Amino acid sequence: MRSDTDHLGRPVVVITGMGVITSLGQGQAENWAALTGGRSGIRQITRFPTTNMRTTIAGTVDFIPVPDMSAPALSERLAELVIAEAIAESGLGSGGDFPGPLFLALPPVELEWPQRQALALASGANESVHYDDLRKAARAGGFEANYRRFLFGSVGESLADRFGTKGSPIATSTACASGGTAIQLGVEAIRRGEAEAALVVGTDASVNAESIIRFSLLSALSTRNDPPSGASRPFSKDREGFVMAEGAGALVLETLAHARARGATVLGVVEGCGEAADGFHRTRSSPDGKPIIACMKHALEDAGLAPDAIGYINAHGTGTPENDKMEWVGVTAVFGERAASIPISSNKSMIGHTLTAAGAVEAIFTVLALKHGLLPPTINYETPDPALPVDCVPNKARAAKVGHAISNSFGFGGQNVCLVIGGEA
Amino acid sequence: MPNNDRDAVITGIGIASCLGTGVEAHWAALTDPAGFKPVVDSDSFAPAMVHPIAALDLDKQIPKRGDQRQMEAWQRIGVFAAGLALDSAGIKGNADLLGKMGMIVAAGGGERDYAVDEAILSGLPKAADQGAYLNEHLLSDVRPTLFLAQLSNLLAGNISIVHGVVGWSRTFMGEEACGADAVRIACARIAAGQGDLTLVGGSYNAQRPDVVLHYEMGGASAAPPFAGIWARQAQGGGLVLGSLGCFLVIESRAHAQARGATILAKIASVRTDRCRREPGQATHNAFTQFHAMAQHLDQDTCAVISGASGLAAPTQEEAVWLEELGLPVRAVATALGHCLEPTFPASLALAALAVRHGKLFNPLDPAETVMDRPLRQALVTGWGHWRGEALALVTAP
């Protein structure tokens, strides 16, 4: 039986509740069945017109209605639903009284086109619309709800009110590593003794015309629109970009001692967290892979494990030519000769890239893989890339008993996080 | 004697605002014998007023022109201030220290291409197919790399690229509260031995039509003519936004001593909390925070550096609370403007400067009184204009 403290004498941090929504569906059960069945959640975008766009597909969450649709509105709603699932499973902090802080991975917030157009309309400007006109309309009143909705603090504050988390909510963004960062912040707060438990959630529902186009302009997205399910091809030779997607994942973290004392079921253990920043380029990793290597090594050191202990890697695996290549460089540097024989699969082949939420969503799938002894596949793996001789669990889930896994998250802007997750308490 | 190795101390300050660049320029402006003179631009965004950023000699902190071009103003201001902080701490260019230095950046979002927005808004009503029109113009008119100037975490990303801070990197979002939480978590990590050396701060560009618009939507913008934070309350209060970059190097005492760094001030305590802002709740949080640090307080040598925003309800509630404390007060938004995310780090910076000089600077508003006796401590308040309450105690090293 695992001790209540780890190799450095710190409290062991465990996961006792999880909630997840992706384009595959709502809840752990629905997602796990689809994920291990090799199903794709990527579809044609119907939320807005895609005329003139190079990419017309995404992993949108279209089945959760929200009034006054916007990225923060849907992101908040997804967060509420996954938190409710996680709290129900853990049995901790129900009734709007969660006994610890909230760490939230959130996409950046800004006014969107429908709100800008509403201001332009209200301004009465005809031929030519200027920001001065929008501002005049704003001063005339009636847009207070927009002001509140598009504050960066609004989602966290609203979740803190609803779930009764303690203290100031922390909303973090390290781009595509945000979910991992939020988990790490929660683990560190518990290790510092600030709380026995923490609520962590990553959420992202920012698929709109402008966000798709922004990624398109950076040539980051797959343009293989038909069929949508075939677009996300991590580790394949013919991979050509990621697929933008929505989703949310929530985890209840608490000390193992606390979980044991209340008789809670432990779903998984966050054994270690590692991070390293990259000063090379705004969108590209250092060619030597140093930061990616460092973040995996830091995570293993933090967990007190040798690379040999790791039996599964939940890859960042975006399906961009650059990411998958650099991730492989990192994995070979850290795991040496074992690299080609460790199963490394990418959930993004099925759910797309849930961006801010990815680190949290994929940590949850990693926990489920260890718990069920079943590794989710990398689908669309038809043309192996000879430069990346990975065992990516091609196309079909695989039964495997794994004790420890890592989950990687690498962000634009050079922020990288790696989590070590253990299955047994 | 208690072991103070894990004290969180300030060893570097970088600040750029309407008052100038660097701590000396700020101290000079705040202690001008002729009295304090605000720097306000009442024309560019009339009727809103803003405190404009002073001229920045960018080449000194961002030597590559290519890097400057990749950034928008909010990032340039922030990377510039971060460079000043690293210079001040004697860390600039020290790859060993920068390689293990972490950062917590408090950030909002970046600038847009306003001309593109205006052209699209003008054309949309006449377009036969509005969706197609929007897509076509975003695709063809937006600069491809603008996205990288907009993402919140790319201020941190640019600091990694330009200054080489690569130990670890986190960005917190959420207006004033995230700046205070950045400081709190940096200090807590040091106290717990989770790190020794952290760069903490952020930047804000107030000279942007979209942020001025945002606070106008909220009815939060102060009406002209300009008045200080307290005087403004007689005319309904409100925000005057200010452009600012501020970073602090926060370090464990043991680490600072081992490398022979000058310790400017100590962060004896920092606490943050939230409430729904029902009447009295923010005051309750402030009192709880105050009592938790009262043991370190020396009433006779202490003043308050207030982060009051100017918005009527929270500013007036804070004023009543400060009245009860009975300490000399400076509301620094009168001088810097209200700067959202980096407000709390900037208030700490001015508190540390005052502690370093052993005296409080000039009153900034008719309601503020001169403090003649020596200053060795400062309480720093950080009430967000909407949410979040923070309090810190900065003391002599």
JSON list of N, CA and C in Angstrom, two decimals, chain A residues 49 51-52 106 110 116-117 127 129-131 135 139 147-148 150 152-153 157 161 167-168 171-173 184 188 192 210 214 275 277 282 412 415, chain B residues 45 67 109 112 117-118 122 126 130 132 135 139 150 153 158 166 168 170-173 175 181 188-189 194 214 216 218 274 276 385-387:
[
{"chain": "A", "resi": 49, "resn": "PRO", "atom": "N", "xyz": [-21.01, 30.27, -40.57]},
{"chain": "A", "resi": 49, "resn": "PRO", "atom": "CA", "xyz": [-20.67, 29.98, -41.97]},
{"chain": "A", "resi": 49, "resn": "PRO", "atom": "C", "xyz": [-19.16, 29.80, -42.13]},
{"chain": "A", "resi": 51, "resn": "THR", "atom": "N", "xyz": [-17.80, 29.61, -45.30]},
{"chain": "A", "resi": 51, "resn": "THR", "atom": "CA", "xyz": [-17.46, 30.04, -46.67]},
{"chain": "A", "resi": 51, "resn": "THR", "atom": "C", "xyz": [-16.12, 30.77, -46.68]},
{"chain": "A", "resi": 52, "resn": "ASN", "atom": "N", "xyz": [-15.30, 30.46, -47.64]},
{"chain": "A", "resi": 52, "resn": "ASN", "atom": "CA", "xyz": [-13.97, 31.07, -47.83]},
{"chain": "A", "resi": 52, "resn": "ASN", "atom": "C", "xyz": [-12.90, 30.54, -46.87]},
{"chain": "A", "resi": 106, "resn": "LEU", "atom": "N", "xyz": [-8.21, 28.51, -18.71]},
{"chain": "A", "resi": 106, "resn": "LEU", "atom": "CA", "xyz": [-9.25, 29.25, -19.43]},
{"chain": "A", "resi": 106, "resn": "LEU", "atom": "C", "xyz": [-8.65, 29.89, -20.68]},
{"chain": "A", "resi": 110, "resn": "GLU", "atom": "N", "xyz": [-12.14, 37.82, -25.07]},
{"chain": "A", "resi": 110, "resn": "GLU", "atom": "CA", "xyz": [-12.33, 39.17, -25.62]},
{"chain": "A", "resi": 110, "resn": "GLU", "atom": "C", "xyz": [-13.67, 39.27, -26.34]},
{"chain": "A", "resi": 116, "resn": "ARG", "atom": "N", "xyz": [-19.58, 43.09, -31.16]},
{"chain": "A", "resi": 116, "resn": "ARG", "atom": "CA", "xyz": [-19.08, 44.29, -31.86]},
{"chain": "A", "resi": 116, "resn": "ARG", "atom": "C", "xyz": [-20.14, 44.80, -32.85]},
{"chain": "A", "resi": 117, "resn": "GLN", "atom": "N", "xyz": [-20.77, 43.85, -33.54]},
{"chain": "A", "resi": 117, "resn": "GLN", "atom": "CA", "xyz": [-21.81, 44.25, -34.51]},
{"chain": "A", "resi": 117, "resn": "GLN", "atom": "C", "xyz": [-23.00, 44.89, -33.81]},
{"chain": "A", "resi": 127, "resn": "GLU", "atom": "N", "xyz": [-22.24, 54.76, -43.05]},
{"chain": "A", "resi": 127, "resn": "GLU", "atom": "CA", "xyz": [-21.27, 54.44, -44.09]},
{"chain": "A", "resi": 127, "resn": "GLU", "atom": "C", "xyz": [-20.01, 53.80, -43.53]},
{"chain": "A", "resi": 129, "resn": "VAL", "atom": "N", "xyz": [-17.89, 52.77, -39.91]},
{"chain": "A", "resi": 129, "resn": "VAL", "atom": "CA", "xyz": [-17.98, 52.54, -38.47]},
{"chain": "A", "resi": 129, "resn": "VAL", "atom": "C", "xyz": [-16.59, 52.63, -37.85]},
{"chain": "A", "resi": 130, "resn": "HIS", "atom": "N", "xyz": [-16.46, 53.41, -36.80]},
{"chain": "A", "resi": 130, "resn": "HIS", "atom": "CA", "xyz": [-15.18, 53.54, -36.10]},
{"chain": "A", "resi": 130, "resn": "HIS", "atom": "C", "xyz": [-15.35, 53.16, -34.64]},
{"chain": "A", "resi": 131, "resn": "TYR", "atom": "N", "xyz": [-14.20, 52.86, -34.00]},
{"chain": "A", "resi": 131, "resn": "TYR", "atom": "CA", "xyz": [-14.27, 52.54, -32.57]},
{"chain": "A", "resi": 131, "resn": "TYR", "atom": "C", "xyz": [-14.93, 53.65, -31.77]},
{"chain": "A", "resi": 135, "resn": "ARG", "atom": "N", "xyz": [-17.82, 53.18, -29.05]},
{"chain": "A", "resi": 135, "resn": "ARG", "atom": "CA", "xyz": [-17.68, 53.71, -27.69]},
{"chain": "A", "resi": 135, "resn": "ARG", "atom": "C", "xyz": [-18.85, 54.61, -27.34]},
{"chain": "A", "resi": 139, "resn": "ARG", "atom": "N", "xyz": [-21.35, 54.10, -24.20]},
{"chain": "A", "resi": 139, "resn": "ARG", "atom": "CA", "xyz": [-21.62, 55.10, -23.16]},
{"chain": "A", "resi": 139, "resn": "ARG", "atom": "C", "xyz": [-23.12, 55.36, -23.02]},
{"chain": "A", "resi": 147, "resn": "TYR", "atom": "N", "xyz": [-19.83, 43.86, -20.71]},
{"chain": "A", "resi": 147, "resn": "TYR", "atom": "CA", "xyz": [-18.67, 44.24, -19.88]},
{"chain": "A", "resi": 147, "resn": "TYR", "atom": "C", "xyz": [-18.38, 43.11, -18.89]},
{"chain": "A", "resi": 148, "resn": "ARG", "atom": "N", "xyz": [-19.40, 42.63, -18.21]},
{"chain": "A", "resi": 148, "resn": "ARG", "atom": "CA", "xyz": [-19.20, 41.60, -17.19]},
{"chain": "A", "resi": 148, "resn": "ARG", "atom": "C", "xyz": [-18.74, 40.29, -17.82]},
{"chain": "A", "resi": 150, "resn": "PHE", "atom": "N", "xyz": [-17.19, 39.66, -20.53]},
{"chain": "A", "resi": 150, "resn": "PHE", "atom": "CA", "xyz": [-15.87, 39.63, -21.17]},
{"chain": "A", "resi": 150, "resn": "PHE", "atom": "C", "xyz": [-14.75, 40.17, -20.26]},
{"chain": "A", "resi": 152, "resn": "PHE", "atom": "N", "xyz": [-11.88, 38.99, -17.83]},
{"chain": "A", "resi": 152, "resn": "PHE", "atom": "CA", "xyz": [-11.14, 37.73, -17.72]},
{"chain": "A", "resi": 152, "resn": "PHE", "atom": "C", "xyz": [-11.50, 36.99, -16.43]},
{"chain": "A", "resi": 153, "resn": "GLY", "atom": "N", "xyz": [-11.88, 37.75, -15.42]},
{"chain": "A", "resi": 153, "resn": "GLY", "atom": "CA", "xyz": [-12.19, 37.12, -14.13]},
{"chain": "A", "resi": 153, "resn": "GLY", "atom": "C", "xyz": [-13.57, 36.53, -14.04]},
{"chain": "A", "resi": 157, "resn": "GLU", "atom": "N", "xyz": [-14.84, 33.64, -11.24]},
{"chain": "A", "resi": 157, "resn": "GLU", "atom": "CA", "xyz": [-15.67, 34.17, -10.16]},
{"chain": "A", "resi": 157, "resn": "GLU", "atom": "C", "xyz": [-17.02, 33.48, -10.12]},
{"chain": "A", "resi": 161, "resn": "ASP", "atom": "N", "xyz": [-18.41, 31.15, -7.08]},
{"chain": "A", "resi": 161, "resn": "ASP", "atom": "CA", "xyz": [-19.72, 31.38, -6.44]},
{"chain": "A", "resi": 161, "resn": "ASP", "atom": "C", "xyz": [-20.54, 30.10, -6.43]},
{"chain": "A", "resi": 167, "resn": "GLY", "atom": "N", "xyz": [-11.14, 30.93, -1.34]},
{"chain": "A", "resi": 167, "resn": "GLY", "atom": "CA", "xyz": [-10.09, 31.86, -1.74]},
{"chain": "A", "resi": 167, "resn": "GLY", "atom": "C", "xyz": [-10.27, 32.38, -3.15]},
{"chain": "A", "resi": 168, "resn": "SER", "atom": "N", "xyz": [-9.28, 33.12, -3.59]},
{"chain": "A", "resi": 168, "resn": "SER", "atom": "CA", "xyz": [-9.33, 33.75, -4.90]},
{"chain": "A", "resi": 168, "resn": "SER", "atom": "C", "xyz": [-9.14, 32.68, -5.98]},
{"chain": "A", "resi": 171, "resn": "ALA", "atom": "N", "xyz": [-7.17, 31.72, -12.55]},
{"chain": "A", "resi": 171, "resn": "ALA", "atom": "CA", "xyz": [-7.38, 31.38, -13.96]},
{"chain": "A", "resi": 171, "resn": "ALA", "atom": "C", "xyz": [-6.04, 31.47, -14.66]},
{"chain": "A", "resi": 172, "resn": "THR", "atom": "N", "xyz": [-5.64, 30.38, -15.29]},
{"chain": "A", "resi": 172, "resn": "THR", "atom": "CA", "xyz": [-4.30, 30.36, -15.88]},
{"chain": "A", "resi": 172, "resn": "THR", "atom": "C", "xyz": [-4.36, 30.10, -17.37]},
{"chain": "A", "resi": 173, "resn": "SER", "atom": "N", "xyz": [-3.37, 30.64, -18.08]},
{"chain": "A", "resi": 173, "resn": "SER", "atom": "CA", "xyz": [-3.21, 30.33, -19.49]},
{"chain": "A", "resi": 173, "resn": "SER", "atom": "C", "xyz": [-1.74, 30.12, -19.80]},
{"chain": "A", "resi": 184, "resn": "GLN", "atom": "N", "xyz": [-0.92, 21.27, -12.07]},
{"chain": "A", "resi": 184, "resn": "GLN", "atom": "CA", "xyz": [0.31, 21.48, -11.31]},
{"chain": "A", "resi": 184, "resn": "GLN", "atom": "C", "xyz": [0.11, 22.52, -10.21]},
{"chain": "A", "resi": 188, "resn": "GLU", "atom": "N", "xyz": [0.69, 21.68, -6.28]},
{"chain": "A", "resi": 188, "resn": "GLU", "atom": "CA", "xyz": [1.64, 22.46, -5.47]},
{"chain": "A", "resi": 188, "resn": "GLU", "atom": "C", "xyz": [0.96, 23.10, -4.27]},
{"chain": "A", "resi": 192, "resn": "ARG", "atom": "N", "xyz": [1.98, 22.37, -0.44]},
{"chain": "A", "resi": 192, "resn": "ARG", "atom": "CA", "xyz": [2.37, 23.44, 0.49]},
{"chain": "A", "resi": 192, "resn": "ARG", "atom": "C", "xyz": [1.55, 23.41, 1.76]},
{"chain": "A", "resi": 210, "resn": "GLU", "atom": "N", "xyz": [-13.26, 33.75, -36.07]},
{"chain": "A", "resi": 210, "resn": "GLU", "atom": "CA", "xyz": [-11.96, 34.44, -35.93]},
{"chain": "A", "resi": 210, "resn": "GLU", "atom": "C", "xyz": [-10.89, 33.51, -35.35]},
{"chain": "A", "resi": 214, "resn": "ARG", "atom": "N", "xyz": [-7.42, 32.63, -37.12]},
{"chain": "A", "resi": 214, "resn": "ARG", "atom": "CA", "xyz": [-6.13, 32.97, -36.50]},
{"chain": "A", "resi": 214, "resn": "ARG", "atom": "C", "xyz": [-5.17, 31.78, -36.57]},
{"chain": "A", "resi": 275, "resn": "GLU", "atom": "N", "xyz": [7.90, 21.13, -15.56]},
{"chain": "A", "resi": 275, "resn": "GLU", "atom": "CA", "xyz": [7.69, 22.14, -16.58]},
{"chain": "A", "resi": 275, "resn": "GLU", "atom": "C", "xyz": [9.02, 22.75, -16.96]},
{"chain": "A", "resi": 277, "resn": "ALA", "atom": "N", "xyz": [10.28, 26.20, -19.70]},
{"chain": "A", "resi": 277, "resn": "ALA", "atom": "CA", "xyz": [9.90, 27.15, -20.73]},
{"chain": "A", "resi": 277, "resn": "ALA", "atom": "C", "xyz": [10.96, 27.15, -21.82]},
{"chain": "A", "resi": 282, "resn": "ARG", "atom": "N", "xyz": [8.38, 31.89, -30.93]},
{"chain": "A", "resi": 282, "resn": "ARG", "atom": "CA", "xyz": [7.01, 32.03, -30.45]},
{"chain": "A", "resi": 282, "resn": "ARG", "atom": "C", "xyz": [6.12, 30.83, -30.76]},
{"chain": "A", "resi": 412, "resn": "PHE", "atom": "N", "xyz": [2.11, 26.90, -27.44]},
{"chain": "A", "resi": 412, "resn": "PHE", "atom": "CA", "xyz": [2.58, 28.09, -28.17]},
{"chain": "A", "resi": 412, "resn": "PHE", "atom": "C", "xyz": [3.12, 29.06, -27.15]},
{"chain": "A", "resi": 415, "resn": "GLN", "atom": "N", "xyz": [5.59, 27.18, -23.41]},
{"chain": "A", "resi": 415, "resn": "GLN", "atom": "CA", "xyz": [5.32, 26.71, -22.06]},
{"chain": "A", "resi": 415, "resn": "GLN", "atom": "C", "xyz": [4.94, 25.23, -22.10]},
{"chain": "B", "resi": 45, "resn": "PHE", "atom": "N", "xyz": [-8.79, 59.79, -26.23]},
{"chain": "B", "resi": 45, "resn": "PHE", "atom": "CA", "xyz": [-9.95, 58.91, -26.08]},
{"chain": "B", "resi": 45, "resn": "PHE", "atom": "C", "xyz": [-11.11, 59.65, -25.41]},
{"chain": "B", "resi": 67, "resn": "ASP", "atom": "N", "xyz": [12.26, 41.21, -32.80]},
{"chain": "B", "resi": 67, "resn": "ASP", "atom": "CA", "xyz": [11.45, 40.93, -31.61]},
{"chain": "B", "resi": 67, "resn": "ASP", "atom": "C", "xyz": [10.45, 42.06, -31.34]},
{"chain": "B", "resi": 109, "resn": "GLY", "atom": "N", "xyz": [-5.45, 40.42, -22.44]},
{"chain": "B", "resi": 109, "resn": "GLY", "atom": "CA", "xyz": [-5.23, 40.05, -23.83]},
{"chain": "B", "resi": 109, "resn": "GLY", "atom": "C", "xyz": [-4.57, 41.19, -24.59]},
{"chain": "B", "resi": 112, "resn": "ARG", "atom": "N", "xyz": [-5.80, 44.51, -30.94]},
{"chain": "B", "resi": 112, "resn": "ARG", "atom": "CA", "xyz": [-6.37, 44.05, -32.21]},
{"chain": "B", "resi": 112, "resn": "ARG", "atom": "C", "xyz": [-5.85, 44.95, -33.32]},
{"chain": "B", "resi": 117, "resn": "ASP", "atom": "N", "xyz": [-10.78, 45.89, -37.98]},
{"chain": "B", "resi": 117, "resn": "ASP", "atom": "CA", "xyz": [-12.08, 45.79, -37.31]},
{"chain": "B", "resi": 117, "resn": "ASP", "atom": "C", "xyz": [-13.06, 46.82, -37.88]},
{"chain": "B", "resi": 118, "resn": "GLU", "atom": "N", "xyz": [-12.57, 48.06, -38.02]},
{"chain": "B", "resi": 118, "resn": "GLU", "atom": "CA", "xyz": [-13.47, 49.14, -38.47]},
{"chain": "B", "resi": 118, "resn": "GLU", "atom": "C", "xyz": [-13.90, 48.92, -39.92]},
{"chain": "B", "resi": 122, "resn": "SER", "atom": "N", "xyz": [-17.72, 48.26, -41.04]},
{"chain": "B", "resi": 122, "resn": "SER", "atom": "CA", "xyz": [-18.33, 49.16, -42.02]},
{"chain": "B", "resi": 122, "resn": "SER", "atom": "C", "xyz": [-18.90, 48.38, -43.20]},
{"chain": "B", "resi": 126, "resn": "LYS", "atom": "N", "xyz": [-23.51, 45.86, -45.51]},
{"chain": "B", "resi": 126, "resn": "LYS", "atom": "CA", "xyz": [-23.80, 45.92, -46.95]},
{"chain": "B", "resi": 126, "resn": "LYS", "atom": "C", "xyz": [-23.50, 44.60, -47.65]},
{"chain": "B", "resi": 130, "resn": "GLN", "atom": "N", "xyz": [-22.99, 37.88, -45.00]},
{"chain": "B", "resi": 130, "resn": "GLN", "atom": "CA", "xyz": [-22.16, 38.47, -43.94]},
{"chain": "B", "resi": 130, "resn": "GLN", "atom": "C", "xyz": [-21.09, 37.50, -43.44]},
{"chain": "B", "resi": 132, "resn": "ALA", "atom": "N", "xyz": [-19.62, 35.04, -45.07]},
{"chain": "B", "resi": 132, "resn": "ALA", "atom": "CA", "xyz": [-18.55, 34.92, -46.07]},
{"chain": "B", "resi": 132, "resn": "ALA", "atom": "C", "xyz": [-17.68, 36.17, -46.07]},
{"chain": "B", "resi": 135, "resn": "ASN", "atom": "N", "xyz": [-15.34, 36.14, -43.00]},
{"chain": "B", "resi": 135, "resn": "ASN", "atom": "CA", "xyz": [-14.24, 35.18, -43.17]},
{"chain": "B", "resi": 135, "resn": "ASN", "atom": "C", "xyz": [-13.21, 35.67, -44.18]},
{"chain": "B", "resi": 139, "resn": "LEU", "atom": "N", "xyz": [-9.37, 36.60, -43.16]},
{"chain": "B", "resi": 139, "resn": "LEU", "atom": "CA", "xyz": [-8.30, 35.81, -43.78]},
{"chain": "B", "resi": 139, "resn": "LEU", "atom": "C", "xyz": [-7.32, 36.66, -44.56]},
{"chain": "B", "resi": 150, "resn": "GLN", "atom": "N", "xyz": [-1.61, 38.69, -29.35]},
{"chain": "B", "resi": 150, "resn": "GLN", "atom": "CA", "xyz": [-2.88, 38.78, -28.62]},
{"chain": "B", "resi": 150, "resn": "GLN", "atom": "C", "xyz": [-2.99, 37.80, -27.47]},
{"chain": "B", "resi": 153, "resn": "ASN", "atom": "N", "xyz": [-0.67, 34.44, -22.83]},
{"chain": "B", "resi": 153, "resn": "ASN", "atom": "CA", "xyz": [0.57, 33.84, -22.35]},
{"chain": "B", "resi": 153, "resn": "ASN", "atom": "C", "xyz": [1.79, 34.25, -23.17]},
{"chain": "B", "resi": 158, "resn": "ASN", "atom": "N", "xyz": [7.38, 36.02, -24.70]},
{"chain": "B", "resi": 158, "resn": "ASN", "atom": "CA", "xyz": [8.36, 36.99, -25.19]},
{"chain": "B", "resi": 158, "resn": "ASN", "atom": "C", "xyz": [9.45, 37.27, -24.16]},
{"chain": "B", "resi": 166, "resn": "VAL", "atom": "N", "xyz": [13.66, 30.99, -18.37]},
{"chain": "B", "resi": 166, "resn": "VAL", "atom": "CA", "xyz": [13.10, 29.74, -18.89]},
{"chain": "B", "resi": 166, "resn": "VAL", "atom": "C", "xyz": [12.96, 28.64, -17.84]},
{"chain": "B", "resi": 168, "resn": "TRP", "atom": "N", "xyz": [10.61, 28.17, -15.39]},
{"chain": "B", "resi": 168, "resn": "TRP", "atom": "CA", "xyz": [9.21, 27.78, -15.53]},
{"chain": "B", "resi": 168, "resn": "TRP", "atom": "C", "xyz": [8.39, 29.04, -15.76]},
{"chain": "B", "resi": 170, "resn": "ARG", "atom": "N", "xyz": [4.27, 30.68, -15.88]},
{"chain": "B", "resi": 170, "resn": "ARG", "atom": "CA", "xyz": [2.81, 30.59, -15.77]},
{"chain": "B", "resi": 170, "resn": "ARG", "atom": "C", "xyz": [2.21, 31.97, -15.98]},
{"chain": "B", "resi": 171, "resn": "THR", "atom": "N", "xyz": [1.08, 32.00, -16.61]},
{"chain": "B", "resi": 171, "resn": "THR", "atom": "CA", "xyz": [0.37, 33.26, -16.80]},
{"chain": "B", "resi": 171, "resn": "THR", "atom": "C", "xyz": [-0.97, 33.17, -16.08]},
{"chain": "B", "resi": 172, "resn": "PHE", "atom": "N", "xyz": [-1.26, 34.16, -15.26]},
{"chain": "B", "resi": 172, "resn": "PHE", "atom": "CA", "xyz": [-2.56, 34.23, -14.58]},
{"chain": "B", "resi": 172, "resn": "PHE", "atom": "C", "xyz": [-3.39, 35.33, -15.24]},
{"chain": "B", "resi": 173, "resn": "MET", "atom": "N", "xyz": [-4.69, 35.06, -15.38]},
{"chain": "B", "resi": 173, "resn": "MET", "atom": "CA", "xyz": [-5.58, 36.05, -15.97]},
{"chain": "B", "resi": 173, "resn": "MET", "atom": "C", "xyz": [-6.66, 36.41, -14.95]},
{"chain": "B", "resi": 175, "resn": "GLU", "atom": "N", "xyz": [-7.94, 40.32, -14.36]},
{"chain": "B", "resi": 175, "resn": "GLU", "atom": "CA", "xyz": [-7.90, 41.70, -13.88]},
{"chain": "B", "resi": 175, "resn": "GLU", "atom": "C", "xyz": [-7.00, 41.83, -12.64]},
{"chain": "B", "resi": 181, "resn": "ASP", "atom": "N", "xyz": [-2.62, 37.52, -6.86]},
{"chain": "B", "resi": 181, "resn": "ASP", "atom": "CA", "xyz": [-2.40, 36.08, -6.69]},
{"chain": "B", "resi": 181, "resn": "ASP", "atom": "C", "xyz": [-1.04, 35.66, -7.23]},
{"chain": "B", "resi": 188, "resn": "ALA", "atom": "N", "xyz": [4.49, 32.17, -1.63]},
{"chain": "B", "resi": 188, "resn": "ALA", "atom": "CA", "xyz": [4.17, 30.89, -0.98]},
{"chain": "B", "resi": 188, "resn": "ALA", "atom": "C", "xyz": [5.12, 29.80, -1.47]},
{"chain": "B", "resi": 189, "resn": "ARG", "atom": "N", "xyz": [5.46, 29.82, -2.75]},
{"chain": "B", "resi": 189, "resn": "ARG", "atom": "CA", "xyz": [6.41, 28.84, -3.29]},
{"chain": "B", "resi": 189, "resn": "ARG", "atom": "C", "xyz": [7.78, 29.00, -2.62]},
{"chain": "B", "resi": 194, "resn": "GLN", "atom": "N", "xyz": [9.58, 25.64, -2.82]},
{"chain": "B", "resi": 194, "resn": "GLN", "atom": "CA", "xyz": [9.26, 25.18, -4.18]},
{"chain": "B", "resi": 194, "resn": "GLN", "atom": "C", "xyz": [10.00, 26.00, -5.24]},
{"chain": "B", "resi": 214, "resn": "HIS", "atom": "N", "xyz": [-14.32, 48.73, -23.38]},
{"chain": "B", "resi": 214, "resn": "HIS", "atom": "CA", "xyz": [-14.77, 47.72, -22.41]},
{"chain": "B", "resi": 214, "resn": "HIS", "atom": "C", "xyz": [-15.29, 48.38, -21.14]},
{"chain": "B", "resi": 216, "resn": "GLU", "atom": "N", "xyz": [-16.17, 51.47, -20.76]},
{"chain": "B", "resi": 216, "resn": "GLU", "atom": "CA", "xyz": [-17.33, 52.31, -21.06]},
{"chain": "B", "resi": 216, "resn": "GLU", "atom": "C", "xyz": [-18.60, 51.46, -21.11]},
{"chain": "B", "resi": 218, "resn": "GLY", "atom": "N", "xyz": [-19.18, 49.04, -19.26]},
{"chain": "B", "resi": 218, "resn": "GLY", "atom": "CA", "xyz": [-19.51, 48.81, -17.86]},
{"chain": "B", "resi": 218, "resn": "GLY", "atom": "C", "xyz": [-19.88, 50.07, -17.11]},
{"chain": "B", "resi": 274, "resn": "ARG", "atom": "N", "xyz": [-11.73, 36.66, -2.03]},
{"chain": "B", "resi": 274, "resn": "ARG", "atom": "CA", "xyz": [-12.79, 37.15, -2.89]},
{"chain": "B", "resi": 274, "resn": "ARG", "atom": "C", "xyz": [-14.10, 37.18, -2.12]},
{"chain": "B", "resi": 276, "resn": "ARG", "atom": "N", "xyz": [-18.66, 38.26, -2.95]},
{"chain": "B", "resi": 276, "resn": "ARG", "atom": "CA", "xyz": [-19.62, 38.71, -3.97]},
{"chain": "B", "resi": 276, "resn": "ARG", "atom": "C", "xyz": [-19.80, 40.22, -3.96]},
{"chain": "B", "resi": 385, "resn": "HIS", "atom": "N", "xyz": [-11.61, 46.37, -9.08]},
{"chain": "B", "resi": 385, "resn": "HIS", "atom": "CA", "xyz": [-12.76, 47.26, -9.29]},
{"chain": "B", "resi": 385, "resn": "HIS", "atom": "C", "xyz": [-14.07, 46.48, -9.28]},
{"chain": "B", "resi": 386, "resn": "TRP", "atom": "N", "xyz": [-13.96, 45.16, -9.60]},
{"chain": "B", "resi": 386, "resn": "TRP", "atom": "CA", "xyz": [-15.17, 44.33, -9.57]},
{"chain": "B", "resi": 386, "resn": "TRP", "atom": "C", "xyz": [-15.06, 43.25, -8.49]},
{"chain": "B", "resi": 387, "resn": "ARG", "atom": "N", "xyz": [-13.95, 42.52, -8.50]},
{"chain": "B", "resi": 387, "resn": "ARG", "atom": "CA", "xyz": [-13.79, 41.40, -7.58]},
{"chain": "B", "resi": 387, "resn": "ARG", "atom": "C", "xyz": [-12.36, 41.35, -7.06]}
]
